[in-house]
mmCIF file of C-alpha atoms in Angstrom:
data_model
loop_
_atom_site.group_PDB
_atom_site.id
_atom_site.type_symbol
_atom_site.label_atom_id
_atom_site.label_comp_id
_atom_site.label_asym_id
_atom_site.label_seq_id
_atom_site.Cartn_x
_atom_site.Cartn_y
_atom_site.Cartn_z
ATOM 1 C CA HIS A 24 74.973 107.492 113.681
ATOM 2 C CA PRO A 25 72.568 109.928 115.055
ATOM 3 C CA GLU A 26 74.906 110.375 118.210
ATOM 4 C CA ILE A 27 77.751 111.675 116.204
ATOM 5 C CA HIS A 28 77.427 115.500 115.753
ATOM 6 C CA PRO A 29 78.747 117.108 112.809
ATOM 7 C CA GLY A 30 82.832 117.616 113.156
ATOM 8 C CA TYR A 31 83.268 114.405 115.116
ATOM 9 C CA ALA A 32 84.258 110.752 114.207
ATOM 10 C CA ILE A 33 84.464 107.410 115.485
ATOM 11 C CA VAL A 34 88.158 106.331 115.591
ATOM 12 C CA ALA A 35 88.696 102.672 115.092
ATOM 13 C CA GLY A 36 91.586 100.377 114.226
ATOM 14 C CA THR A 37 91.139 97.913 111.131
ATOM 15 C CA ARG A 38 93.185 95.154 109.574
ATOM 16 C CA GLU A 39 91.888 96.061 106.409
ATOM 17 C CA GLY A 40 94.320 97.594 103.682
ATOM 18 C CA ILE A 41 95.729 98.115 100.381
ATOM 19 C CA TYR A 42 98.382 95.763 99.137
ATOM 20 C CA ALA A 43 100.855 96.876 96.090
ATOM 21 C CA ASP A 44 104.152 96.106 94.297
ATOM 22 C CA VAL A 45 106.264 99.023 93.391
ATOM 23 C CA ASP A 46 109.018 99.548 91.012
ATOM 24 C CA VAL A 47 111.270 102.126 89.558
ATOM 25 C CA LEU A 48 111.037 103.253 86.214
ATOM 26 C CA GLU A 49 113.996 104.660 84.157
ATOM 27 C CA GLU A 50 111.445 106.398 82.075
ATOM 28 C CA PRO A 51 109.497 109.521 83.492
ATOM 29 C CA VAL A 52 106.299 108.097 83.750
ATOM 30 C CA LEU A 53 103.944 107.007 86.706
ATOM 31 C CA LYS A 54 102.402 103.603 85.824
ATOM 32 C CA LEU A 55 98.945 102.572 87.885
ATOM 33 C CA ALA A 56 97.674 99.258 87.893
ATOM 34 C CA SER A 57 94.784 97.843 89.856
ATOM 35 C CA PRO A 58 92.162 95.124 89.565
ATOM 36 C CA ASP A 59 89.558 97.351 90.122
ATOM 37 C CA CYS A 60 89.937 100.016 87.431
ATOM 38 C CA PRO A 61 91.677 100.660 84.425
ATOM 39 C CA THR A 62 95.498 101.052 84.107
ATOM 40 C CA ARG A 63 96.798 104.234 83.610
ATOM 41 C CA THR A 64 100.321 105.881 82.553
ATOM 42 C CA ILE A 65 100.889 109.478 83.110
ATOM 43 C CA GLU A 66 104.004 111.630 82.382
ATOM 44 C CA PHE A 67 105.852 112.253 85.392
ATOM 45 C CA ASN A 68 105.672 116.072 84.721
ATOM 46 C CA GLY A 69 103.963 118.536 86.926
ATOM 47 C CA THR A 70 101.111 119.532 84.565
ATOM 48 C CA ALA A 71 100.021 116.047 83.735
ATOM 49 C CA LEU A 72 100.183 114.911 87.480
ATOM 50 C CA LEU A 73 98.021 118.118 88.621
ATOM 51 C CA GLU A 74 95.529 117.581 85.792
ATOM 52 C CA LEU A 75 94.771 113.826 87.171
ATOM 53 C CA ALA A 76 94.935 115.149 90.746
ATOM 54 C CA ARG A 77 92.286 117.535 89.898
ATOM 55 C CA ALA A 78 90.167 114.919 87.914
ATOM 56 C CA SER A 79 87.250 112.851 89.532
ATOM 57 C CA ASP A 80 89.364 109.664 88.907
ATOM 58 C CA PHE A 81 90.373 106.508 90.784
ATOM 59 C CA TRP A 82 93.674 107.536 90.427
ATOM 60 C CA SER A 83 93.203 111.416 91.755
ATOM 61 C CA TYR A 84 95.106 111.003 95.233
ATOM 62 C CA THR A 85 97.735 109.032 93.869
ATOM 63 C CA ALA A 86 98.627 111.784 91.217
ATOM 64 C CA GLY A 87 98.118 114.313 93.896
ATOM 65 C CA VAL A 88 100.928 112.673 96.309
ATOM 66 C CA ALA A 89 103.070 112.166 92.873
ATOM 67 C CA TYR A 90 102.704 116.031 92.015
ATOM 68 C CA VAL A 91 103.835 117.008 95.302
ATOM 69 C CA THR A 92 107.007 114.462 95.392
ATOM 70 C CA ALA A 93 107.850 115.894 91.928
ATOM 71 C CA LEU A 94 107.830 119.592 93.392
ATOM 72 C CA LYS A 95 109.671 118.672 96.509
ATOM 73 C CA PHE A 96 112.297 115.818 95.659
ATOM 74 C CA SER A 97 114.737 114.655 92.875
ATOM 75 C CA PRO A 98 114.593 111.137 91.618
ATOM 76 C CA PRO A 99 117.800 109.178 92.329
ATOM 77 C CA GLU A 100 120.650 108.463 89.677
ATOM 78 C CA GLY A 101 118.623 106.205 87.019
ATOM 79 C CA ALA A 102 115.268 106.469 88.236
ATOM 80 C CA LYS A 103 112.599 108.550 86.760
ATOM 81 C CA GLY A 104 109.612 107.479 87.216
ATOM 82 C CA LEU A 105 107.469 104.617 89.458
ATOM 83 C CA ARG A 106 105.132 101.639 88.607
ATOM 84 C CA ILE A 107 102.638 100.801 91.382
ATOM 85 C CA THR A 108 100.534 97.762 90.741
ATOM 86 C CA ILE A 109 97.710 97.257 93.361
ATOM 87 C CA LYS A 110 97.592 93.510 94.037
ATOM 88 C CA LYS A 111 94.765 93.014 96.625
ATOM 89 C CA THR A 112 92.563 95.871 98.554
ATOM 90 C CA THR A 113 90.530 94.609 101.618
ATOM 91 C CA LEU A 114 89.541 98.373 102.631
ATOM 92 C CA PRO A 115 86.409 99.328 101.220
ATOM 93 C CA VAL A 116 86.226 102.270 98.941
ATOM 94 C CA LYS A 117 83.962 105.064 99.621
ATOM 95 C CA ARG A 118 82.844 103.877 103.085
ATOM 96 C CA GLY A 119 84.329 106.224 105.361
ATOM 97 C CA LEU A 120 87.206 103.998 106.383
ATOM 98 C CA SER A 121 89.932 106.190 105.068
ATOM 99 C CA SER A 122 90.778 104.143 101.848
ATOM 100 C CA SER A 123 92.073 107.758 100.318
ATOM 101 C CA ALA A 124 94.272 108.290 103.173
ATOM 102 C CA ALA A 125 95.702 104.788 103.000
ATOM 103 C CA ILE A 126 96.382 105.115 99.401
ATOM 104 C CA CYS A 127 98.302 108.294 99.958
ATOM 105 C CA VAL A 128 100.339 106.705 102.411
ATOM 106 C CA LEU A 129 100.957 103.832 100.196
ATOM 107 C CA VAL A 130 102.302 106.244 97.470
ATOM 108 C CA ALA A 131 104.259 108.234 99.499
ATOM 109 C CA ARG A 132 106.267 105.318 101.143
ATOM 110 C CA ALA A 133 106.765 103.707 97.936
ATOM 111 C CA PHE A 134 108.346 106.771 96.747
ATOM 112 C CA ASN A 135 110.354 107.376 100.064
ATOM 113 C CA ASN A 136 111.330 103.565 100.057
ATOM 114 C CA LEU A 137 112.363 103.530 96.267
ATOM 115 C CA TRP A 138 113.755 106.900 95.616
ATOM 116 C CA ASN A 139 115.258 106.811 99.526
ATOM 117 C CA LEU A 140 113.841 110.462 99.733
ATOM 118 C CA ILE A 141 114.644 110.661 103.708
#
């Protein structure tokens, strides 16, 4: 939009979102599934998560949040990993509507809810 100067943004609410099922896993892996991209299983360790976070991949932001979580928190007894299965997305990707932020919030909330972080 020509009237929006660099560094400014239009702030608006939306009803769009990302919907997922999440489960605790006993094995130390992060399993990621979505109807829009290939399923990934990543070892839940700093090296593997950071490598994916730095890649240009659909799951990079997810791996970045998991990497920070692994650095700062310990999983509860019996939980070593997490499965995230995206069921539906109504928030367009790569359209400037913060879909990357939405997936980061989804992953952080999943860890918080299933690992009782705070």
